[in-house]
CSV table of C-alpha atoms and ligand atoms in Angstrom, one decimal:
chain,number,residue,atom,x,y,z
C,225,VAL,CA,82.3,85.0,105.8
C,226,PRO,CA,83.9,83.4,102.8
C,227,ARG,CA,83.4,85.3,99.5
C,228,GLY,CA,81.5,82.3,98.0
C,229,GLY,CA,78.5,83.3,100.1
C,230,ALA,CA,78.4,80.6,102.7
C,231,SER,CA,77.2,81.9,106.1
C,232,SER,CA,79.3,81.2,109.2
C,233,ASP,CA,76.5,79.0,110.5
C,234,ASN,CA,76.9,76.4,107.9
C,235,ALA,CA,80.7,76.8,107.1
C,236,VAL,CA,82.8,73.7,107.9
C,237,SER,CA,85.2,74.2,110.8
C,238,ARG,CA,88.9,73.8,110.3
C,239,ARG,CA,89.0,71.0,112.9
C,240,ASP,CA,86.3,69.1,111.0
C,241,LEU,CA,88.4,69.3,107.9
C,242,LEU,CA,91.6,68.3,109.7
C,243,ILE,CA,90.1,65.2,111.3
C,244,GLY,CA,88.5,64.3,108.0
C,245,GLY,CA,86.3,61.3,108.0
C,246,GLY,CA,82.7,61.3,106.8
C,247,ALA,CA,81.1,61.1,110.3
C,248,ALA,CA,82.7,64.3,111.6
C,249,ILE,CA,82.0,66.4,108.6
C,250,GLY,CA,78.8,65.0,107.2
C,251,ALA,CA,76.0,67.3,108.4
C,252,SER,CA,77.6,70.7,108.2
C,253,ALA,CA,79.4,69.9,104.9
C,254,LEU,CA,76.2,68.9,103.2
C,255,THR,CA,74.5,72.1,104.5
C,256,ALA,CA,77.3,74.2,103.0
C,257,ALA,CA,77.2,72.4,99.7
C,258,GLY,CA,73.5,73.0,99.6
C,259,ALA,CA,74.0,76.7,100.2
C,260,PHE,CA,76.0,76.7,96.9
C,261,GLY,CA,73.4,74.8,95.0
C,262,LEU,CA,75.9,72.0,94.6
C,263,SER,CA,75.4,68.3,95.0
C,264,ALA,CA,78.9,68.0,96.6
C,265,ALA,CA,79.3,65.0,98.8
C,266,PHE,CA,82.5,66.3,100.3
C,267,PRO,CA,83.1,69.7,102.0
C,268,ASN,CA,86.2,70.5,100.0
C,269,GLU,CA,84.2,70.6,96.8
C,270,ALA,CA,82.2,73.4,98.3
C,271,LEU,CA,85.3,75.2,99.5
C,272,GLY,CA,86.9,74.8,96.1
C,273,TYR,CA,84.0,76.6,94.6
C,274,GLN,CA,84.4,79.5,97.1
C,275,LYS,CA,88.1,79.9,96.1
C,276,GLN,CA,87.2,80.1,92.4
C,277,LEU,CA,84.9,83.0,93.1
C,278,SER,CA,87.5,85.1,94.9
C,279,GLY,CA,89.9,84.4,92.0
C,280,GLU,CA,87.4,86.1,89.6
C,281,GLU,CA,87.4,89.4,91.4
C,282,VAL,CA,88.4,92.2,89.0
C,283,VAL,CA,89.8,95.7,89.7
C,284,ALA,CA,89.1,98.3,86.9
C,285,PHE,CA,92.2,99.0,84.9
C,286,PHE,CA,90.9,102.2,83.2
C,287,GLY,CA,90.3,105.4,85.1
C,288,LYS,CA,91.7,108.8,86.1
C,289,ASN,CA,94.4,107.2,88.3
C,290,GLN,CA,96.3,104.0,87.6
C,291,SER,CA,95.1,101.1,89.8
C,292,GLY,CA,97.3,99.3,92.3
C,293,ILE,CA,97.8,102.3,94.5
C,294,GLN,CA,94.4,103.2,96.0
C,295,THR,CA,93.5,99.6,95.5
C,296,PRO,CA,93.5,97.7,98.9
C,297,ILE,CA,96.8,95.8,98.9
C,298,GLN,CA,96.8,92.3,97.3
C,299,SER,CA,98.5,89.4,98.9
C,300,HIS,CA,101.3,89.2,96.3
C,301,GLY,CA,103.2,91.9,94.6
C,302,VAL,CA,106.0,92.3,92.0
C,303,PHE,CA,108.0,95.3,91.1
C,304,ALA,CA,109.6,94.5,87.7
C,305,VAL,CA,112.1,97.2,86.8
C,306,TYR,CA,113.5,97.6,83.3
C,307,LYS,CA,116.2,99.6,81.6
C,308,PHE,CA,116.5,100.8,78.0
C,309,LYS,CA,118.1,98.2,75.6
C,310,HIS,CA,119.0,101.0,73.2
C,311,GLN,CA,118.2,104.6,72.5
C,312,ALA,CA,114.4,104.9,71.7
C,313,SER,CA,112.4,107.7,70.3
C,314,ARG,CA,109.2,109.1,71.8
C,315,ASN,CA,107.2,107.2,69.1
C,316,GLU,CA,108.9,103.9,69.9
C,317,ILE,CA,108.2,104.4,73.6
C,318,ALA,CA,104.6,105.3,72.9
C,319,GLY,CA,104.2,102.2,70.7
C,320,VAL,CA,105.4,100.0,73.6
C,321,MET,CA,103.1,101.7,76.1
C,322,LYS,CA,100.1,101.3,73.7
C,323,ALA,CA,100.7,97.5,73.4
C,324,ALA,CA,101.5,97.2,77.1
C,325,THR,CA,98.3,99.1,78.0
C,326,VAL,CA,96.1,96.8,75.9
C,327,GLU,CA,97.7,93.7,77.2
C,328,ALA,CA,97.6,94.8,80.9
C,329,SER,CA,94.0,95.9,80.7
C,330,ARG,CA,93.0,92.5,79.2
C,331,LEU,CA,94.9,90.6,81.9
C,332,CYS,CA,93.3,92.7,84.6
C,333,SER,CA,89.8,91.9,83.4
C,334,GLY,CA,90.6,88.1,83.3
C,335,LYS,CA,91.2,87.9,79.6
C,336,SER,CA,94.3,86.4,78.1
C,337,GLY,CA,96.7,88.8,76.4
C,338,LEU,CA,96.4,89.1,72.5
C,339,SER,CA,99.8,87.5,72.1
C,340,ASP,CA,99.5,85.3,75.2
C,341,THR,CA,101.4,82.0,75.1
C,342,ASP,CA,99.5,80.5,78.0
C,343,PRO,CA,96.0,81.9,78.0
C,344,MET,CA,94.8,79.5,80.7
C,345,LEU,CA,97.0,81.3,83.2
C,346,ALA,CA,95.0,84.5,82.8
C,347,GLU,CA,91.6,83.1,83.9
C,348,SER,CA,91.8,84.0,87.6
C,349,PRO,CA,92.7,87.7,87.9
C,350,ALA,CA,92.2,87.7,91.7
C,351,ARG,CA,92.2,91.6,91.8
C,352,LEU,CA,95.2,91.8,89.4
C,353,THR,CA,96.5,95.3,88.9
C,354,VAL,CA,99.3,96.5,86.7
C,355,THR,CA,100.8,100.0,87.4
C,356,PHE,CA,103.4,101.5,85.1
C,357,GLY,CA,106.1,104.0,86.2
C,358,PHE,CA,108.7,106.0,84.3
C,359,GLY,CA,112.3,106.8,85.3
C,360,THR,CA,113.9,110.1,84.2
C,361,ASN,CA,115.5,108.5,81.1
C,362,ILE,CA,112.1,108.1,79.6
C,363,PHE,CA,111.6,111.8,79.8
C,364,SER,CA,115.0,112.5,78.2
C,365,SER,CA,114.5,109.9,75.4
C,366,ALA,CA,111.1,111.4,74.7
C,367,ARG,CA,112.6,114.9,74.7
C,368,GLN,CA,110.3,115.8,77.5
C,369,LYS,CA,112.7,116.6,80.3
C,370,SER,CA,110.9,119.8,81.0
C,371,LYS,CA,107.8,117.7,81.9
C,372,ILE,CA,109.4,115.9,84.8
C,373,PRO,CA,107.0,116.6,87.6
C,374,GLU,CA,107.7,119.2,90.3
C,375,GLY,CA,109.5,117.6,93.3
C,376,PHE,CA,110.4,114.4,91.5
C,377,THR,CA,114.0,113.5,92.6
C,378,GLU,CA,116.2,110.7,93.8
C,379,ILE,CA,116.5,110.2,97.5
C,380,PRO,CA,119.8,111.8,98.7
C,381,LYS,CA,122.4,109.5,100.0
C,382,LEU,CA,121.7,108.7,103.7
C,383,LYS,CA,124.1,107.6,106.3
C,384,ILE,CA,122.0,104.5,107.0
C,385,ASP,CA,122.2,103.4,103.4
C,386,GLN,CA,124.1,100.4,102.2
C,387,LEU,CA,122.7,100.5,98.7
C,388,GLU,CA,123.4,97.7,96.2
C,389,GLU,CA,123.4,98.6,92.6
C,390,LYS,CA,121.3,95.5,91.7
C,391,TRP,CA,118.3,97.0,93.6
C,392,SER,CA,118.6,100.6,92.4
C,393,GLY,CA,117.7,102.8,89.5
C,394,GLY,CA,115.6,101.8,86.4
C,395,ASP,CA,113.9,103.4,83.4
C,396,LEU,CA,110.5,101.6,83.4
C,397,LEU,CA,108.6,100.0,86.3
C,398,ILE,CA,105.8,97.4,85.9
C,399,GLN,CA,104.3,97.0,89.3
C,400,ILE,CA,101.9,94.0,89.5
C,401,GLY,CA,99.7,92.9,92.3
C,402,SER,CA,97.3,90.0,92.7
C,403,ASP,CA,95.9,87.6,95.3
C,404,ASN,CA,96.9,84.8,93.0
C,405,PRO,CA,100.7,84.4,92.7
C,406,LEU,CA,100.3,82.2,89.6
C,407,THR,CA,98.3,84.8,87.7
C,408,LEU,CA,100.8,87.4,88.9
C,409,SER,CA,103.8,85.5,87.6
C,410,HIS,CA,102.1,84.9,84.3
C,411,ALA,CA,101.2,88.6,83.9
C,412,ASN,CA,104.8,89.6,84.7
C,413,ARG,CA,106.3,87.2,82.2
C,414,HIS,CA,103.8,88.2,79.5
C,415,LEU,CA,104.3,91.9,80.0
C,416,SER,CA,108.1,91.5,80.0
C,417,ARG,CA,107.7,90.1,76.5
C,418,VAL,CA,105.4,92.9,75.4
C,419,VAL,CA,108.0,95.6,76.3
C,420,SER,CA,111.0,93.7,75.2
C,421,SER,CA,111.5,95.5,71.9
C,422,VAL,CA,112.8,98.5,73.8
C,423,PHE,CA,113.3,97.4,77.5
C,424,GLU,CA,115.3,94.6,79.2
C,425,PRO,CA,115.0,93.5,82.8
C,426,LEU,CA,117.1,95.4,85.4
C,427,TYR,CA,115.8,93.9,88.6
C,428,THR,CA,112.7,92.3,90.0
C,429,GLN,CA,111.4,92.5,93.6
C,430,ILE,CA,108.9,89.8,94.6
C,431,GLY,CA,106.9,90.4,97.8
C,432,PHE,CA,103.8,89.3,99.8
C,433,GLN,CA,101.4,90.4,102.4
C,434,GLY,CA,99.3,88.2,104.7
C,435,PHE,CA,96.7,86.2,102.8
C,436,SER,CA,93.9,88.6,101.9
C,437,GLY,CA,91.2,86.3,103.3
C,438,ASN,CA,92.9,86.7,106.6
C,439,THR,CA,92.0,90.4,107.2
C,440,ARG,CA,88.8,92.3,106.8
C,441,PRO,CA,88.7,95.5,104.7
C,442,GLY,CA,90.4,98.3,106.6
C,443,GLU,CA,92.3,95.9,108.9
C,444,THR,CA,96.0,96.5,109.0
C,445,GLN,CA,98.4,93.7,107.9
C,446,ARG,CA,101.5,92.8,109.9
C,447,ASN,CA,105.1,92.9,108.6
C,448,LEU,CA,107.8,90.3,109.4
C,449,PHE,CA,108.7,92.2,112.7
C,450,GLY,CA,105.1,91.3,113.7
C,451,GLN,CA,104.2,95.0,113.7
C,452,LYS,CA,100.8,96.3,112.4
C,453,ASP,CA,102.1,98.3,109.4
C,454,GLY,CA,99.9,100.8,107.7
C,455,THR,CA,97.8,102.3,110.5
C,456,ILE,CA,98.5,105.9,109.5
C,457,ASN,CA,97.7,106.0,105.8
C,458,PRO,CA,95.2,107.9,103.6
C,459,LYS,CA,91.8,106.1,104.0
C,460,ASN,CA,89.5,107.8,101.5
C,461,SER,CA,89.5,109.6,98.2
C,462,GLU,CA,89.7,113.0,99.8
C,463,GLU,CA,92.9,112.0,101.7
C,464,PHE,CA,94.3,110.3,98.5
C,465,ASN,CA,93.6,113.6,96.6
C,466,ASP,CA,95.4,115.6,99.2
C,467,GLN,CA,98.4,113.3,99.8
C,468,VAL,CA,98.9,111.1,96.7
C,469,TRP,CA,97.4,112.2,93.4
C,470,ALA,CA,98.8,115.2,91.5
C,471,GLY,CA,96.2,118.0,91.1
C,472,PRO,CA,95.0,119.9,88.0
C,473,GLU,CA,97.8,122.5,88.3
C,474,THR,CA,100.2,119.8,87.2
C,475,ASP,CA,99.0,119.8,83.6
C,476,TRP,CA,99.8,116.4,81.8
C,477,PHE,CA,100.5,114.8,85.2
C,478,GLU,CA,97.0,115.3,86.8
C,479,GLY,CA,95.9,112.0,88.4
C,480,GLY,CA,99.5,110.7,88.5
C,481,THR,CA,101.8,110.3,91.5
C,482,GLN,CA,105.5,109.7,92.5
C,483,LEU,CA,106.8,106.4,93.9
C,484,VAL,CA,109.7,105.9,96.3
C,485,LEU,CA,110.7,102.2,96.1
C,486,ARG,CA,113.2,101.1,98.7
C,487,ARG,CA,114.4,97.6,99.6
C,488,ILE,CA,115.0,97.5,103.3
C,489,SER,CA,116.6,94.4,104.9
C,490,MET,CA,115.4,93.5,108.4
C,491,LYS,CA,117.7,91.8,110.9
C,492,LEU,CA,115.3,89.2,112.3
C,493,GLY,CA,118.2,87.4,114.1
C,494,THR,CA,118.7,90.3,116.6
C,495,TRP,CA,115.0,91.5,116.5
C,496,ASP,CA,114.0,88.0,117.7
C,497,LEU,CA,116.0,88.5,120.9
C,498,LEU,CA,113.8,91.4,122.0
C,499,GLY,CA,110.9,91.0,124.4
C,500,GLU,CA,107.5,92.5,123.7
C,501,HIS,CA,108.2,95.6,125.8
C,502,ASP,CA,111.3,96.5,123.7
C,503,LYS,CA,109.7,95.7,120.4
C,504,SER,CA,106.8,98.1,121.4
C,505,ALA,CA,109.3,100.8,122.5
C,506,ALA,CA,111.2,100.7,119.2
C,507,ILE,CA,108.1,101.6,117.3
C,508,GLY,CA,106.1,103.6,119.9
C,509,ARG,CA,103.1,101.3,119.5
C,510,ASP,CA,102.1,98.1,121.3
C,511,ILE,CA,103.5,95.2,119.3
C,512,VAL,CA,100.4,93.1,119.8
C,513,SER,CA,97.5,95.6,119.3
C,514,GLY,CA,99.3,98.3,117.3
C,515,ALA,CA,97.9,100.9,119.7
C,516,PRO,CA,100.1,103.9,120.5
C,517,LEU,CA,101.8,103.4,123.9
C,518,THR,CA,99.5,106.2,125.2
C,519,GLY,CA,96.3,104.5,124.0
C,520,THR,CA,94.5,101.2,124.0
C,521,GLU,CA,93.2,100.8,120.4
C,522,GLU,CA,95.2,100.7,117.1
C,523,PHE,CA,93.6,103.9,115.7
C,524,ASP,CA,93.9,106.0,119.0
C,525,THR,CA,95.8,109.2,118.4
C,526,PRO,CA,99.3,109.1,119.9
C,527,ASP,CA,99.9,111.6,122.7
C,528,LEU,CA,103.4,112.6,122.0
C,529,ASP,CA,103.5,114.9,125.1
C,530,ALA,CA,102.6,112.2,127.7
C,531,LYS,CA,105.3,111.4,130.3
C,532,ASN,CA,105.6,108.5,132.7
C,533,GLU,CA,106.2,108.7,136.5
C,534,LEU,CA,110.0,109.2,135.8
C,535,GLY,CA,109.3,112.1,133.6
C,536,LEU,CA,110.3,110.2,130.4
C,537,SER,CA,108.2,110.3,127.2
C,538,VAL,CA,105.7,107.4,127.1
C,539,ILE,CA,106.3,107.2,123.4
C,540,PRO,CA,110.1,107.1,123.4
C,541,ASP,CA,112.0,110.0,121.9
C,542,PHE,CA,113.7,107.9,119.3
C,543,SER,CA,110.8,105.5,118.5
C,544,HIS,CA,109.8,105.1,114.9
C,545,ILE,CA,106.5,106.8,115.1
C,546,ARG,CA,107.7,109.8,117.0
C,547,ARG,CA,110.5,110.4,114.5
C,548,SER,CA,108.3,109.7,111.4
C,549,VAL,CA,105.1,111.3,112.6
C,550,THR,CA,104.2,113.6,109.8
C,551,GLY,CA,102.8,116.5,111.9
C,552,SER,CA,101.6,118.7,109.1
C,553,ASP,CA,99.3,117.4,106.4
C,554,LYS,CA,101.9,118.5,103.9
C,555,ASN,CA,104.2,115.6,104.8
C,556,LYS,CA,101.7,112.8,104.6
C,557,PHE,CA,101.9,110.0,102.0
C,558,LEU,CA,100.7,106.5,101.3
C,559,ARG,CA,102.8,103.5,102.4
C,560,ARG,CA,101.9,100.3,100.6
C,561,PRO,CA,104.8,97.9,101.3
C,562,PHE,CA,105.2,94.2,100.6
C,563,ASN,CA,107.4,91.8,102.7
C,564,TYR,CA,110.1,89.7,101.1
C,565,ASP,CA,111.6,86.5,102.3
C,566,ASN,CA,114.4,84.8,100.3
C,567,GLY,CA,115.4,82.2,102.8
C,568,VAL,CA,118.9,82.7,104.1
C,569,ASN,CA,121.8,84.7,102.7
C,570,GLU,CA,125.4,83.4,102.3
C,571,LEU,CA,126.0,84.1,106.0
C,572,ASN,CA,123.1,81.8,106.9
C,573,GLU,CA,121.1,84.8,108.2
C,574,PRO,CA,117.4,85.4,107.2
C,575,ASP,CA,117.4,87.3,103.9
C,576,VAL,CA,114.1,89.1,104.7
C,577,GLY,CA,112.8,92.6,104.7
C,578,LEU,CA,110.4,95.1,103.4
C,579,ILE,CA,109.8,96.3,99.8
C,580,PHE,CA,109.0,99.8,101.0
C,581,ALA,CA,106.7,101.6,98.5
C,582,ALA,CA,105.6,105.2,99.3
C,583,TYR,CA,103.4,107.2,96.9
C,584,THR,CA,103.3,110.9,97.2
C,585,SER,CA,102.4,113.9,95.0
C,586,ASN,CA,105.8,115.5,95.6
C,587,ILE,CA,108.9,113.5,96.8
C,588,ARG,CA,111.0,116.5,97.7
C,589,GLU,CA,108.5,118.3,99.8
C,590,ARG,CA,106.5,115.5,101.3
C,591,PHE,CA,108.7,112.5,101.6
C,592,ILE,CA,112.3,113.6,102.0
C,593,PRO,CA,111.9,115.6,105.2
C,594,VAL,CA,110.4,112.5,106.9
C,595,GLN,CA,113.1,110.2,105.4
C,596,GLU,CA,115.9,112.5,106.5
C,597,ARG,CA,114.5,112.7,110.1
C,598,LEU,CA,114.4,108.9,110.3
C,599,ALA,CA,117.9,108.5,108.8
C,600,GLU,CA,119.2,110.9,111.5
C,601,MET,CA,117.7,109.0,114.4
C,602,ASP,CA,115.2,106.1,114.6
C,603,LEU,CA,115.4,103.1,116.9
C,604,LEU,CA,114.2,100.9,114.1
C,605,ASN,CA,117.5,101.7,112.2
C,606,LEU,CA,119.2,99.2,114.6
C,607,TRP,CA,117.4,96.4,112.9
C,608,THR,CA,116.9,97.7,109.3
C,609,THR,CA,119.2,98.6,106.5
C,610,PRO,CA,118.2,100.2,103.1
C,611,ILE,CA,119.8,98.2,100.4
C,612,GLY,CA,118.0,99.5,97.3
C,613,SER,CA,116.5,102.7,96.1
C,614,SER,CA,114.6,103.7,93.0
C,615,VAL,CA,112.1,106.5,92.2
C,616,PHE,CA,109.4,106.5,89.5
C,617,VAL,CA,106.9,108.9,88.0
C,618,ILE,CA,103.6,107.1,87.9
C,619,PRO,CA,101.7,108.7,85.0
C,620,PRO,CA,97.9,109.2,85.3
C,621,GLY,CA,95.5,106.5,84.3
C,622,CYS,CA,93.7,106.5,80.9
C,623,ASN,CA,90.4,105.6,79.3
C,624,GLU,CA,89.7,102.6,77.2
C,625,GLY,CA,91.3,103.3,73.7
C,626,GLY,CA,94.0,105.5,75.3
C,627,PHE,CA,97.3,104.4,76.8
C,628,ILE,CA,99.3,104.9,79.9
C,629,GLY,CA,101.7,107.8,79.3
C,630,GLU,CA,99.6,109.3,76.5
C,631,THR,CA,99.5,112.8,78.0
C,632,LEU,CA,103.4,112.8,78.0
C,633,LEU,CA,104.2,110.8,74.9
C,634,SER,CA,101.5,111.7,72.3
V,82,LIG,C1,111.7,98.2,107.4
V,82,LIG,C2,111.4,99.5,107.5
V,82,LIG,C3,110.2,100.0,108.2
V,82,LIG,C4,109.3,99.4,109.0
V,82,LIG,C5,109.4,97.9,109.5
V,82,LIG,C6,108.3,100.3,109.4
V,82,LIG,C7,107.3,100.1,110.3
V,82,LIG,C8,106.3,101.0,110.6
V,82,LIG,C9,105.3,100.7,111.6
V,82,LIG,C10,105.0,99.4,112.3
V,82,LIG,C11,104.6,101.9,111.8
V,82,LIG,C12,103.4,102.1,112.7
V,82,LIG,C13,102.1,101.8,112.1
V,82,LIG,C14,101.7,102.6,110.9
V,82,LIG,O1,101.3,103.7,111.0
V,82,LIG,O2,101.9,102.0,109.9
V,82,LIG,C15,105.2,102.9,110.9
V,82,LIG,C16,104.7,104.1,110.8
V,82,LIG,C17,105.2,105.0,109.9
V,82,LIG,N1,106.4,104.9,109.1
V,82,LIG,FE1,107.5,103.2,109.0
V,82,LIG,N2,108.6,101.5,108.8
V,82,LIG,C18,109.7,101.3,108.0
V,82,LIG,C19,110.3,102.3,107.2
V,82,LIG,C20,109.8,103.6,107.0
V,82,LIG,C21,110.4,104.5,106.1
V,82,LIG,C22,111.6,104.3,105.2
V,82,LIG,C23,109.6,105.6,106.2
V,82,LIG,C24,109.7,106.9,105.4
V,82,LIG,C25,110.8,107.5,105.0
V,82,LIG,C26,108.5,105.3,107.1
V,82,LIG,C27,107.5,106.2,107.4
V,82,LIG,C28,106.5,106.0,108.3
V,82,LIG,C29,105.5,106.9,108.6
V,82,LIG,C30,105.3,108.3,108.0
V,82,LIG,C31,104.7,106.3,109.6
V,82,LIG,C32,103.4,106.9,110.2
V,82,LIG,C33,103.8,107.8,111.4
V,82,LIG,C34,102.6,108.5,112.0
V,82,LIG,O3,102.1,109.5,111.5
V,82,LIG,O4,102.2,107.9,113.1
V,82,LIG,N3,108.7,104.1,107.6
V,82,LIG,N4,106.2,102.3,110.2
């Protein structure tokens, strides 16, 4: 059901719209227009109205945790990574974060920024979220190195890595998500100006998910391999508290989290040559339904002990889910990746992949054991190569009047 409120009974079918012409669309379109209280003579006027409404959706900026993590993923995402332009004091960094907090909170509520050069572009937040992250240099500049959270560390060099400097490192992260790419682009440009007294751009990763209107809440999106990606993820606040958010014992960091951001290129050219059976075997799940190879529905629990008539594991030994399966609760984390597609590279091969973003309360204990197991052996490595790697501390959220990072920088 479209968010504008039309029921499926009186919605105009795609075919009606495609063939156009008054006769084909007349009756149902007029009913739809009536349902909106419009006097629209054409169905696209009514549909235009529905789109406007979903663009008005707002995600709260203020709160115990920063938004953009537990928030259901938006259809577009940007990870804008900055480095220090020059040495800055704790006060200077706090000043930038105060201004950035005010501007980000305004944009997320659908208001233009105070120093906005194009206020019209802020009118449709479409679930805009802005999430700030700190690299270790912020802790050293603010003379707060002792406050680097427990377990926060770079990912050790892995044998599968072919890291490029241009996609790695960084001192400040501004992660932005929205269902409206225009709003997102505007927010990104505006916030880059707001932090520019101290920070300059290092790299920007731009990604997308399937159009949000295409999936129902709780439904898993597909990645560019066609796989349902995100089946095993924390689903409610209890699981987020266990796996993602730092607890009260972490002092200033309570309500924060740690982000592993990796750019992973995907070799679509060779992946495309596989049939459905091999694609399913590589992951250990049916490529179409997302069900484990031992089940029938996406959310069935995989049976890792099941053998086929030849005595071989039904979920192959080197499949991605067998190798990544987290086993103990201690190793679980949130994966919230976006796809990227930059056309073709200089070799005329698809320049596509995953902006892999994992959020965990402790990178060393929870994330690295899983990553090392996958680097050691995972069928998916035949078609994937990590080309970028950064880690960020995501400070807790704040209340109105406060600022992101206040418990560290005040
Ligand atoms: C391009 C790279 C990758 C692709 C295409 C990919 C794809 C997938 C897919 C399709 C699933 C099964 C459905 C699901 O539970 O989401 C999955 C599961 C999983 N992946 Fe990945 N993945 C990638 C990289 C990684 C990396 C780098 C890690 C961590 C270091 C990781 C950790 C996991 C975990 C923990 C699961 C859930 C396992 C379970 O408990 O069943 N993946 N991945």
